[in-house]
Short mmCIF file of C-alpha atoms in Angstrom, two decimals:
data_model
loop_
_atom_site.label_atom_id
_atom_site.label_comp_id
_atom_site.label_asym_id
_atom_site.label_seq_id
_atom_site.Cartn_x
_atom_site.Cartn_y
_atom_site.Cartn_z
CA UNK A 844 -56.03 -19.83 -21.36
CA UNK A 845 -56.10 -23.03 -18.49
CA UNK A 846 -55.88 -22.32 -15.06
CA UNK A 847 -52.63 -23.63 -14.99
CA UNK A 848 -51.25 -21.36 -17.75
CA UNK A 849 -53.06 -18.67 -15.41
CA UNK A 850 -51.62 -19.32 -12.36
CA UNK A 851 -47.95 -19.64 -13.97
CA UNK A 852 -48.55 -15.97 -15.32
CA UNK A 853 -49.90 -15.00 -12.36
CA UNK A 854 -47.11 -16.14 -10.35
CA UNK A 855 -44.85 -14.20 -13.09
CA UNK A 856 -46.36 -10.98 -12.26
CA UNK A 857 -45.65 -11.69 -8.93
CA UNK A 858 -42.25 -11.90 -9.13
CA UNK A 859 -41.26 -8.69 -12.11
CA UNK A 860 -43.34 -6.56 -9.34
CA UNK A 861 -40.98 -7.95 -6.43
CA UNK A 862 -37.74 -7.64 -8.39
CA UNK A 863 -38.89 -4.57 -9.52
CA UNK A 864 -39.28 -3.18 -6.08
CA UNK A 865 -35.62 -4.22 -5.29
CA UNK A 866 -34.70 -2.98 -8.61
CA UNK A 867 -35.96 0.54 -7.45
CA UNK A 868 -34.14 0.42 -4.10
CA UNK A 869 -30.96 -0.45 -5.68
CA UNK A 870 -31.17 2.44 -8.02
CA UNK A 871 -31.76 4.88 -4.86
CA UNK A 872 -28.49 3.45 -4.21
CA UNK A 873 -26.95 5.77 -7.00
CA UNK A 874 -26.05 9.00 -8.09
CA UNK A 875 -25.77 11.04 -11.04
CA UNK A 876 -22.39 12.52 -12.16
CA UNK A 877 -21.94 15.85 -13.64
CA UNK A 878 -21.35 13.69 -17.51
CA UNK A 879 -25.33 12.57 -16.53
CA UNK A 880 -23.66 9.23 -15.55
CA UNK A 881 -24.78 6.68 -13.04
CA UNK A 882 -22.93 5.99 -10.42
CA UNK A 883 -23.99 2.89 -8.23
CA UNK A 884 -22.88 3.42 -4.38
CA UNK A 885 -22.65 0.93 -1.61
CA UNK A 886 -25.73 2.76 0.16
CA UNK A 887 -27.40 5.87 -0.26
CA UNK A 888 -25.46 9.12 -0.51
CA UNK A 889 -25.66 10.22 3.10
CA UNK A 890 -25.22 6.97 4.51
CA UNK A 891 -21.91 5.42 5.95
CA UNK A 892 -20.65 4.06 2.40
CA UNK A 893 -21.22 7.33 0.08
CA UNK A 894 -18.86 5.85 -2.52
CA UNK A 895 -18.68 3.28 -5.25
CA UNK A 896 -17.20 0.20 -3.99
CA UNK A 897 -15.95 -2.14 -7.16
CA UNK A 898 -16.66 -5.67 -5.26
CA UNK A 899 -20.31 -4.55 -4.56
CA UNK A 900 -20.94 -2.95 -7.73
CA UNK A 901 -18.84 -6.07 -9.08
CA UNK A 902 -21.86 -7.96 -7.76
CA UNK A 903 -24.50 -6.18 -8.98
CA UNK A 904 -23.11 -6.18 -12.29
CA UNK A 905 -23.39 -9.80 -12.76
CA UNK A 906 -27.34 -9.56 -11.42
CA UNK A 907 -27.54 -6.07 -14.21
CA UNK A 908 -26.23 -8.37 -17.09
CA UNK A 909 -29.03 -11.35 -16.23
CA UNK A 910 -31.89 -8.64 -16.10
CA UNK A 911 -30.69 -6.38 -19.23
CA UNK A 912 -31.37 -9.62 -21.41
CA UNK A 913 -34.60 -10.55 -19.43
CA UNK A 914 -38.08 -9.69 -20.58
CA UNK A 915 -38.75 -7.27 -17.42
CA UNK A 916 -40.19 -4.00 -17.73
CA UNK A 917 -37.35 -2.42 -16.34
CA UNK A 918 -34.69 -4.26 -18.74
CA UNK A 919 -33.65 -1.38 -20.42
CA UNK A 920 -33.05 0.51 -17.05
CA UNK A 921 -31.15 -2.00 -15.77
CA UNK A 922 -28.72 -2.10 -19.03
CA UNK A 923 -28.35 1.68 -18.91
CA UNK A 924 -27.28 1.07 -15.02
CA UNK A 925 -24.67 -1.76 -16.29
CA UNK A 926 -23.66 0.68 -18.94
CA UNK A 927 -23.17 3.87 -16.60
CA UNK A 928 -20.81 1.97 -14.13
CA UNK A 929 -18.73 0.14 -16.68
CA UNK A 930 -17.96 4.01 -17.90
CA UNK A 931 -17.28 4.73 -14.15
CA UNK A 932 -14.91 1.88 -13.88
CA UNK A 933 -12.77 3.28 -16.95
CA UNK A 934 -12.72 6.70 -14.98
CA UNK A 935 -11.39 5.31 -11.79
CA UNK A 936 -8.78 3.18 -13.07
CA UNK A 937 -5.44 4.11 -12.73
CA UNK A 938 -3.27 4.52 -16.51
CA UNK A 939 -1.49 1.20 -15.42
CA UNK A 940 -4.26 -0.54 -14.55
CA UNK A 941 -4.53 -0.53 -10.77
CA UNK A 942 -8.18 -0.32 -9.09
CA UNK A 943 -8.90 0.18 -5.50
CA UNK A 944 -10.93 0.06 -2.81
CA UNK A 945 -13.26 2.97 -3.34
CA UNK A 946 -13.91 5.42 -5.05
CA UNK A 947 -15.59 9.29 -5.17
CA UNK A 948 -18.00 10.63 -7.69
CA UNK A 949 -15.29 12.68 -9.25
CA UNK A 950 -13.46 8.91 -9.76
CA UNK A 951 -11.18 10.61 -6.99
CA UNK A 952 -9.82 7.31 -5.06
CA UNK A 953 -10.74 7.13 -1.25
CA UNK A 954 -9.24 3.85 -1.03
CA UNK A 955 -8.56 3.46 3.04
CA UNK A 956 -6.72 -0.27 2.52
CA UNK A 957 -4.51 -2.25 0.54
CA UNK A 958 -7.61 -4.70 -1.07
CA UNK A 959 -6.07 -6.65 -3.99
CA UNK A 960 -9.38 -8.39 -5.29
CA UNK A 961 -10.50 -5.12 -6.78
CA UNK A 962 -8.81 -5.28 -10.13
CA UNK A 963 -11.04 -8.79 -10.71
CA UNK A 964 -13.71 -6.80 -9.79
CA UNK A 965 -13.33 -4.53 -12.42
CA UNK A 966 -12.64 -7.10 -14.90
CA UNK A 967 -15.91 -8.65 -14.11
CA UNK A 968 -17.72 -4.92 -14.54
CA UNK A 969 -16.06 -4.10 -17.65
CA UNK A 970 -16.87 -7.80 -18.94
CA UNK A 971 -20.53 -8.34 -18.29
CA UNK A 972 -21.03 -4.94 -19.91
CA UNK A 973 -19.30 -5.95 -23.15
CA UNK A 974 -20.99 -9.03 -22.97
CA UNK A 975 -24.49 -8.26 -22.60
CA UNK A 976 -24.26 -5.48 -25.07
CA UNK A 977 -23.05 -7.91 -27.26
CA UNK A 978 -26.18 -9.88 -26.62
CA UNK A 979 -28.70 -7.34 -27.25
CA UNK A 980 -26.74 -6.31 -30.24
CA UNK A 981 -25.90 -2.81 -29.02
CA UNK A 982 -23.39 -0.93 -30.51
CA UNK A 983 -20.09 -0.51 -28.37
CA UNK A 984 -18.74 2.93 -28.06
CA UNK A 985 -14.98 2.79 -28.12
CA UNK A 986 -14.99 -0.98 -27.61
CA UNK A 987 -11.50 -0.85 -28.01
CA UNK A 988 -10.64 1.47 -24.83
CA UNK A 989 -12.63 -1.05 -23.02
CA UNK A 990 -10.70 -4.17 -24.11
CA UNK A 991 -7.24 -2.32 -23.65
CA UNK A 992 -9.06 -1.38 -20.19
CA UNK A 993 -9.72 -4.88 -19.32
CA UNK A 994 -6.24 -6.61 -20.63
CA UNK A 995 -4.14 -3.82 -18.43
CA UNK A 996 -6.25 -4.46 -15.56
CA UNK A 997 -5.37 -8.28 -15.81
CA UNK A 998 -1.36 -7.41 -16.64
CA UNK A 999 -1.56 -5.59 -13.13
CA UNK A 1000 -3.32 -8.04 -10.93
CA UNK A 1001 -0.89 -10.87 -12.35
CA UNK A 1002 2.07 -8.65 -12.22
CA UNK A 1003 2.02 -7.21 -8.98
CA UNK A 1004 -0.15 -10.08 -7.13
CA UNK A 1005 -0.03 -13.34 -8.83
CA UNK A 1006 2.84 -15.28 -7.12
CA UNK A 1007 3.28 -17.89 -9.98
CA UNK A 1008 5.47 -20.26 -7.56
CA UNK A 1009 1.77 -21.45 -5.76
CA UNK A 1010 -0.59 -20.38 -8.86
CA UNK A 1011 -2.46 -18.20 -6.45
CA UNK A 1012 -3.58 -14.74 -5.97
CA UNK A 1013 -2.15 -12.23 -3.10
CA UNK A 1014 -4.26 -9.77 -0.96
CA UNK A 1015 -3.65 -8.42 1.82
CA UNK A 1016 -7.57 -7.78 2.82
CA UNK A 1017 -10.76 -8.05 0.39
CA UNK A 1018 -14.27 -8.70 1.18
CA UNK A 1019 -14.32 -8.14 4.91
CA UNK A 1020 -11.32 -5.45 5.09
CA UNK A 1021 -9.16 -6.71 7.60
CA UNK A 1022 -5.86 -8.75 8.40
CA UNK A 1023 -7.74 -11.94 8.52
CA UNK A 1024 -7.67 -12.24 5.24
CA UNK A 1025 -4.03 -11.71 4.37
CA UNK A 1026 -2.18 -14.45 2.73
CA UNK A 1027 -3.86 -16.45 -0.13
CA UNK A 1028 -7.78 -16.08 0.24
CA UNK A 1029 -10.56 -18.40 -0.93
CA UNK A 1030 -12.30 -15.14 -1.93
CA UNK A 1031 -9.94 -13.21 -3.91
CA UNK A 1032 -8.68 -16.17 -5.99
CA UNK A 1033 -11.90 -17.11 -6.79
CA UNK A 1034 -13.22 -13.64 -7.97
CA UNK A 1035 -9.75 -13.97 -9.93
CA UNK A 1036 -10.85 -16.98 -11.70
CA UNK A 1037 -14.07 -15.65 -12.77
CA UNK A 1038 -12.71 -12.76 -13.91
CA UNK A 1039 -10.23 -14.63 -16.26
CA UNK A 1040 -13.14 -16.85 -17.34
CA UNK A 1041 -15.31 -13.62 -18.32
CA UNK A 1042 -12.02 -12.58 -20.24
CA UNK A 1043 -11.59 -15.49 -22.22
CA UNK A 1044 -15.71 -14.97 -23.01
CA UNK A 1045 -15.14 -11.58 -24.42
CA UNK A 1046 -12.20 -12.46 -26.72
CA UNK A 1047 -14.41 -15.28 -27.67
CA UNK A 1048 -17.83 -13.49 -28.28
CA UNK A 1049 -16.63 -10.34 -29.57
CA UNK A 1050 -15.52 -10.19 -33.14
CA UNK A 1051 -12.43 -7.68 -32.62
CA UNK A 1052 -8.70 -7.52 -33.72
CA UNK A 1053 -6.84 -9.36 -30.90
CA UNK A 1054 -5.85 -6.95 -28.06
CA UNK A 1055 -5.80 -9.32 -25.37
CA UNK A 1056 -2.47 -11.35 -25.80
CA UNK A 1057 -2.33 -15.09 -25.60
CA UNK A 1058 -0.71 -15.53 -22.78
CA UNK A 1059 -3.09 -14.19 -20.73
CA UNK A 1060 -6.01 -15.92 -21.97
CA UNK A 1061 -4.18 -19.23 -21.43
CA UNK A 1062 -3.38 -18.20 -17.94
CA UNK A 1063 -7.10 -18.98 -16.41
CA UNK A 1064 -6.81 -22.72 -17.31
CA UNK A 1065 -3.52 -23.21 -15.65
CA UNK A 1066 -4.79 -20.98 -12.86
CA UNK A 1067 -8.02 -23.16 -12.67
CA UNK A 1068 -6.91 -26.57 -12.51
CA UNK A 1069 -4.16 -25.41 -9.14
CA UNK A 1070 -7.23 -23.74 -7.20
CA UNK A 1071 -9.79 -26.45 -7.80
CA UNK A 1072 -7.29 -28.48 -5.64
CA UNK A 1073 -5.35 -26.36 -3.27
CA UNK A 1074 -7.73 -24.64 -1.61
CA UNK A 1075 -9.31 -27.46 -0.43
CA UNK A 1076 -7.95 -29.80 2.96
CA UNK A 1077 -10.86 -32.18 4.75
CA UNK A 1078 -12.98 -32.26 1.79
CA UNK A 1079 -14.27 -28.69 1.81
CA UNK A 1080 -12.86 -25.20 1.45
CA UNK A 1081 -10.49 -23.38 3.00
CA UNK A 1082 -10.89 -19.39 4.11
CA UNK A 1083 -7.30 -19.07 2.96
CA UNK A 1084 -3.81 -19.87 3.03
CA UNK A 1085 -1.51 -17.89 5.33
CA UNK A 1086 1.86 -16.04 4.20
CA UNK A 1087 3.64 -19.12 5.43
CA UNK A 1088 1.85 -21.54 3.92
CA UNK A 1089 -0.41 -22.37 7.10
CA UNK A 1090 -4.17 -23.54 6.07
CA UNK A 1091 -6.86 -21.04 7.59
CA UNK A 1092 -9.76 -24.03 8.72
CA UNK A 1093 -11.98 -21.65 10.72
CA UNK A 1094 -15.50 -20.73 9.70
CA UNK A 1095 -16.47 -17.69 7.17
CA UNK A 1096 -18.99 -16.77 4.93
CA UNK A 1097 -15.99 -17.08 2.14
CA UNK A 1098 -15.96 -20.66 1.73
CA UNK A 1099 -19.25 -20.31 -0.62
CA UNK A 1100 -16.75 -18.26 -3.04
CA UNK A 1101 -16.90 -21.25 -5.25
CA UNK A 1102 -20.68 -21.27 -5.57
CA UNK A 1103 -20.66 -17.05 -5.76
CA UNK A 1104 -18.42 -17.09 -8.76
CA UNK A 1105 -20.09 -19.44 -10.78
CA UNK A 1106 -18.09 -22.67 -10.06
CA UNK A 1107 -21.12 -24.98 -8.22
CA UNK A 1108 -21.07 -27.92 -10.53
CA UNK A 1109 -17.60 -28.36 -10.41
CA UNK A 1110 -17.06 -28.46 -6.57
CA UNK A 1111 -20.53 -29.59 -5.19
CA UNK A 1112 -19.27 -31.95 -2.84
CA UNK A 1113 -16.77 -29.94 -1.70
CA UNK A 1114 -19.10 -27.13 -1.14
CA UNK A 1115 -21.91 -29.26 0.57
CA UNK A 1116 -19.04 -30.19 3.08
CA UNK A 1117 -18.46 -26.16 3.18
CA UNK A 1118 -21.95 -25.19 3.73
CA UNK A 1119 -22.81 -27.80 6.46
CA UNK A 1120 -19.71 -26.11 8.40
CA UNK A 1121 -20.48 -22.45 7.69
CA UNK A 1122 -24.48 -23.03 9.22
CA UNK A 1123 -23.32 -24.98 12.29
CA UNK A 1124 -20.53 -22.90 13.28
CA UNK A 1125 -21.53 -19.16 11.94
CA UNK A 1126 -25.36 -19.75 12.89
CA UNK A 1127 -26.41 -16.46 15.07
CA UNK A 1128 -28.24 -17.95 18.57
CA UNK A 1129 -30.52 -15.00 19.27
CA UNK A 1130 -31.30 -13.62 15.66
CA UNK A 1131 -31.06 -16.47 12.95
CA UNK A 1132 -29.31 -16.40 9.86
CA UNK A 1133 -25.15 -16.66 9.40
CA UNK A 1134 -22.48 -14.25 10.74
CA UNK A 1135 -19.71 -13.31 8.27
CA UNK A 1136 -17.05 -14.93 10.85
CA UNK A 1137 -16.75 -15.55 14.32
CA UNK A 1138 -16.68 -12.69 16.18
CA UNK A 1139 -13.70 -12.94 18.66
CA UNK A 1140 -12.66 -9.65 18.94
CA UNK A 1141 -9.97 -9.85 21.48
CA UNK A 1142 -8.18 -10.69 18.25
CA UNK A 1143 -7.25 -7.21 16.16
CA UNK A 1144 -8.29 -9.15 12.77
CA UNK A 1145 -11.86 -9.40 13.88
CA UNK A 1146 -13.91 -6.49 13.69
CA UNK A 1147 -17.41 -6.08 14.93
CA UNK A 1148 -19.13 -2.80 13.41
CA UNK A 1149 -21.48 -2.07 16.08
CA UNK A 1150 -21.37 -5.27 17.70
CA UNK A 1151 -21.34 -8.77 16.08
CA UNK A 1152 -24.22 -10.57 14.43
CA UNK A 1153 -25.92 -11.98 10.97
CA UNK A 1154 -25.15 -10.54 7.59
CA UNK A 1155 -28.27 -10.49 5.49
CA UNK A 1156 -26.52 -10.35 2.05
CA UNK A 1157 -24.45 -13.82 2.93
CA UNK A 1158 -27.58 -15.05 4.14
CA UNK A 1159 -29.02 -14.30 0.91
CA UNK A 1160 -26.35 -16.01 -1.08
CA UNK A 1161 -26.56 -19.43 1.68
CA UNK A 1162 -31.03 -19.45 0.62
CA UNK A 1163 -29.18 -19.24 -3.37
CA UNK A 1164 -27.30 -22.05 -2.70
CA UNK A 1165 -29.87 -24.23 -0.97
CA UNK A 1166 -32.29 -22.98 -3.87
CA UNK A 1167 -29.67 -23.98 -6.47
CA UNK A 1168 -29.44 -27.88 -4.78
CA UNK A 1169 -33.42 -27.68 -4.35
CA UNK A 1170 -33.25 -27.56 -1.33
CA UNK A 1171 -36.63 -25.16 -1.32
CA UNK A 1172 -37.62 -25.60 1.94
CA UNK A 1173 -34.31 -24.82 3.98
CA UNK A 1174 -33.81 -21.47 1.18
CA UNK A 1175 -37.30 -20.18 1.77
CA UNK A 1176 -36.76 -20.51 5.55
CA UNK A 1177 -33.66 -17.85 5.46
CA UNK A 1178 -35.57 -16.13 3.15
CA UNK A 1179 -38.27 -15.30 5.56
CA UNK A 1180 -35.75 -14.77 8.25
CA UNK A 1181 -34.49 -12.01 6.13
CA UNK A 1182 -37.79 -10.58 5.07
CA UNK A 1183 -38.77 -10.29 9.31
CA UNK A 1184 -35.63 -7.69 9.39
CA UNK A 1185 -37.13 -5.23 6.62
CA UNK A 1186 -38.23 -2.14 7.68
CA UNK A 1187 -41.10 -0.47 6.64
CA UNK A 1188 -39.79 0.48 3.55
CA UNK A 1189 -39.04 -2.83 2.79
CA UNK A 1190 -35.32 -2.24 2.61
CA UNK A 1191 -32.71 -4.57 3.78
CA UNK A 1192 -29.79 -3.76 6.56
CA UNK A 1193 -25.83 -4.95 5.74
CA UNK A 1194 -25.47 -6.35 8.82
CA UNK A 1195 -28.18 -6.62 12.70
CA UNK A 1196 -26.55 -6.73 15.91
CA UNK A 1197 -28.68 -6.98 18.91
CA UNK A 1198 -29.25 -4.06 21.22
CA UNK A 1199 -27.13 -5.38 24.10
CA UNK A 1200 -24.23 -6.49 21.77
CA UNK A 1201 -24.33 -2.74 20.50
CA UNK A 1202 -24.11 -1.25 23.57
CA UNK A 1203 -21.19 -3.64 24.58
CA UNK A 1204 -19.06 -2.84 21.23
CA UNK A 1205 -19.85 0.87 22.32
CA UNK A 1206 -18.46 0.72 25.58
CA UNK A 1207 -15.91 -1.51 25.03
CA UNK A 1208 -14.42 -0.94 21.54
CA UNK A 1209 -15.68 2.38 20.27
CA UNK A 1210 -15.33 4.58 23.19
CA UNK A 1211 -11.85 3.24 24.32
CA UNK A 1212 -10.13 3.29 20.87
CA UNK A 1213 -9.94 -0.35 20.65
CA UNK A 1214 -12.22 -0.23 17.18
CA UNK A 1215 -10.37 2.58 15.89
CA UNK A 1216 -7.17 0.78 16.54
CA UNK A 1217 -8.40 -2.17 14.63
CA UNK A 1218 -10.08 -0.18 11.63
CA UNK A 1219 -6.72 1.61 11.01
CA UNK A 1220 -3.95 -0.64 11.52
CA UNK A 1221 -1.39 0.37 9.36
CA UNK A 1222 -0.38 -3.08 8.19
CA UNK A 1223 -3.50 -3.15 6.37
CA UNK A 1224 -3.64 0.70 5.33
CA UNK A 1225 -3.04 2.18 1.89
CA UNK A 1226 0.82 3.48 1.75
CA UNK A 1227 1.03 6.79 2.77
CA UNK A 1228 -2.68 7.59 3.06
CA UNK A 1229 -3.32 11.15 3.85
CA UNK A 1230 -4.54 11.16 6.96
CA UNK A 1231 -7.57 13.49 6.00
CA UNK A 1232 -9.16 10.02 4.27
CA UNK A 1233 -8.34 8.55 7.98
CA UNK A 1234 -10.60 11.34 9.54
CA UNK A 1235 -13.06 11.32 6.62
CA UNK A 1236 -13.97 7.97 7.49
CA UNK A 1237 -14.02 8.01 11.26
CA UNK A 1238 -16.74 10.74 10.73
CA UNK A 1239 -18.84 8.25 9.16
CA UNK A 1240 -18.21 5.95 11.27
CA UNK A 1241 -19.09 8.10 14.73
CA UNK A 1242 -22.26 9.02 12.61
CA UNK A 1243 -23.30 5.71 11.23
CA UNK A 1244 -23.22 4.64 14.93
CA UNK A 1245 -24.90 7.76 16.33
CA UNK A 1246 -27.73 7.17 13.62
CA UNK A 1247 -28.13 3.27 14.98
CA UNK A 1248 -28.66 4.43 18.48
CA UNK A 1249 -30.76 6.69 17.28
CA UNK A 1250 -32.75 5.55 14.70
CA UNK A 1251 -32.33 1.64 13.99
CA UNK A 1252 -32.66 0.37 17.38
CA UNK A 1253 -35.19 -1.83 17.57
CA UNK A 1254 -36.46 -2.45 21.53
CA UNK A 1255 -38.26 -5.71 22.24
CA UNK A 1256 -38.22 -7.13 25.87
CA UNK A 1257 -39.32 -10.24 24.62
CA UNK A 1258 -36.07 -10.92 23.17
CA UNK A 1259 -33.54 -12.37 25.26
CA UNK A 1260 -31.19 -9.45 24.56
CA UNK A 1261 -33.57 -6.37 24.54
CA UNK A 1262 -34.15 -6.07 20.85
CA UNK A 1263 -31.93 -5.46 17.97
CA UNK A 1264 -30.47 -3.16 15.51
CA UNK A 1265 -29.75 -2.60 11.82
CA UNK A 1266 -26.86 -1.18 10.50
CA UNK A 1267 -26.79 0.87 7.11
CA UNK A 1268 -30.35 0.16 5.65
CA UNK A 1269 -30.72 -0.39 3.08
CA UNK A 1270 -27.65 -1.85 1.76
CA UNK A 1271 -27.26 -2.08 -1.91
CA UNK A 1272 -25.65 -5.44 -2.26
CA UNK A 1273 -28.19 -6.84 0.13
CA UNK A 1274 -31.00 -6.38 -2.09
CA UNK A 1275 -29.08 -7.58 -5.32
CA UNK A 1276 -28.53 -11.01 -3.45
CA UNK A 1277 -32.14 -10.92 -2.01
CA UNK A 1278 -33.07 -10.49 -6.21
CA UNK A 1279 -30.65 -13.11 -6.86
CA UNK A 1280 -32.32 -15.76 -4.39
CA UNK A 1281 -35.78 -15.08 -5.89
CA UNK A 1282 -34.29 -15.77 -9.29
CA UNK A 1283 -32.89 -19.17 -8.08
CA UNK A 1284 -35.88 -19.83 -5.96
CA UNK A 1285 -38.02 -19.74 -9.75
CA UNK A 1286 -35.33 -21.93 -11.21
CA UNK A 1287 -34.83 -19.13 -13.87
CA UNK A 1288 -30.74 -17.98 -12.66
CA UNK A 1289 -27.62 -20.54 -13.46
CA UNK A 1290 -24.97 -21.24 -11.24
CA UNK A 1291 -22.63 -22.07 -14.38
CA UNK A 1292 -18.98 -21.51 -15.26
CA UNK A 1293 -18.62 -17.59 -16.76
CA UNK A 1294 -16.90 -18.77 -19.58
CA UNK A 1295 -19.65 -21.63 -20.70
CA UNK A 1296 -22.87 -19.77 -20.30
CA UNK A 1297 -24.03 -18.36 -23.54
CA UNK A 1298 -27.30 -16.22 -22.07
CA UNK A 1299 -27.68 -15.15 -18.84
CA UNK A 1300 -31.78 -15.34 -19.30
CA UNK A 1301 -33.05 -18.48 -19.72
#
């Protein structure tokens, strides 16, 4: 074996070891149900987020599909986890096709907010499972049940969230869980575009009777054509179009949605401009990395959980973009920044803030009740929401902030703002995006229209 081949094999072994470390952390954010299925949670069971979130899990499902068809030693474990979460979606899905914000292990809905992107995420999870099973030549039990569930989920979304007169899906909240996404958001609509592309791929690749109607299959092309044109102005993407048709030009991580959901090649010029705008506007001056949006806390739609600061999963996605663009040095800079804020176990938080910002948040927003009024704004809450669910969520928030103050505050006198805090450690989603960034770095991950990708592992 030549030295070059030896070095390459060593690099591959080191990459696999690092990926497996993150995969184990992801699995630590899961629990086994009574029927011996594993449910993937947003964070560890004792954390701020002890629930199954379709959004977070859909983001993980793409990675699990990739890993399941890889040569890595944990490929079978990844496939087993992907199958478990797909079965849980079947359990959580309402008879009419509705899927909510989050669920307990029992399958009981624990949603607080109206959140219309979740049907897209449910379709995504189910589709990735079926396509991965097909690629692995695995037997799919109750295939018709899965196909009917995808059809039902798609139908519900079109009937209840789609506005045919403008060819867009509406939302009250979505990824940020606040009303700043009300209207027609970039994130929600590109999430649906990926979901319908995957649905078409399922229909084309699985040798089954036609369960999904042609009407739904044809929907994708018209929706895509419109979306790639309407969600753009000044040669970059918009955060949203509000209910009155006004363009929202504010900086937001979600301007990366077209790339994130697999449409990078088709939107490259607009994405380059959007990324330049994001990095200039959202860069945190003290901690580095990108914030999710600008923290104008006087706006009731702006939530600053534990104080504003950079979000690590979004920074990892930005690193993915730079690796994909072959801007390797910038990608590595971003990964190095994330590495700086891992804890002693190698775990990555959801977001960071400075000690001064955290203390200011506790005094000016939490103890005054302002944050509570933002979080539980009646306008964005589920209809007829049981007040017990509000109390449960408020208690989770209270415990999380106390834990930050006691365990997750890292004092550093050299820092202008007194050090930093880590919020929710580990966050499952942060490790998912970090793993994807590593794969992009090594040229092992694609950014393709999901309908066109024939294999996840190349």
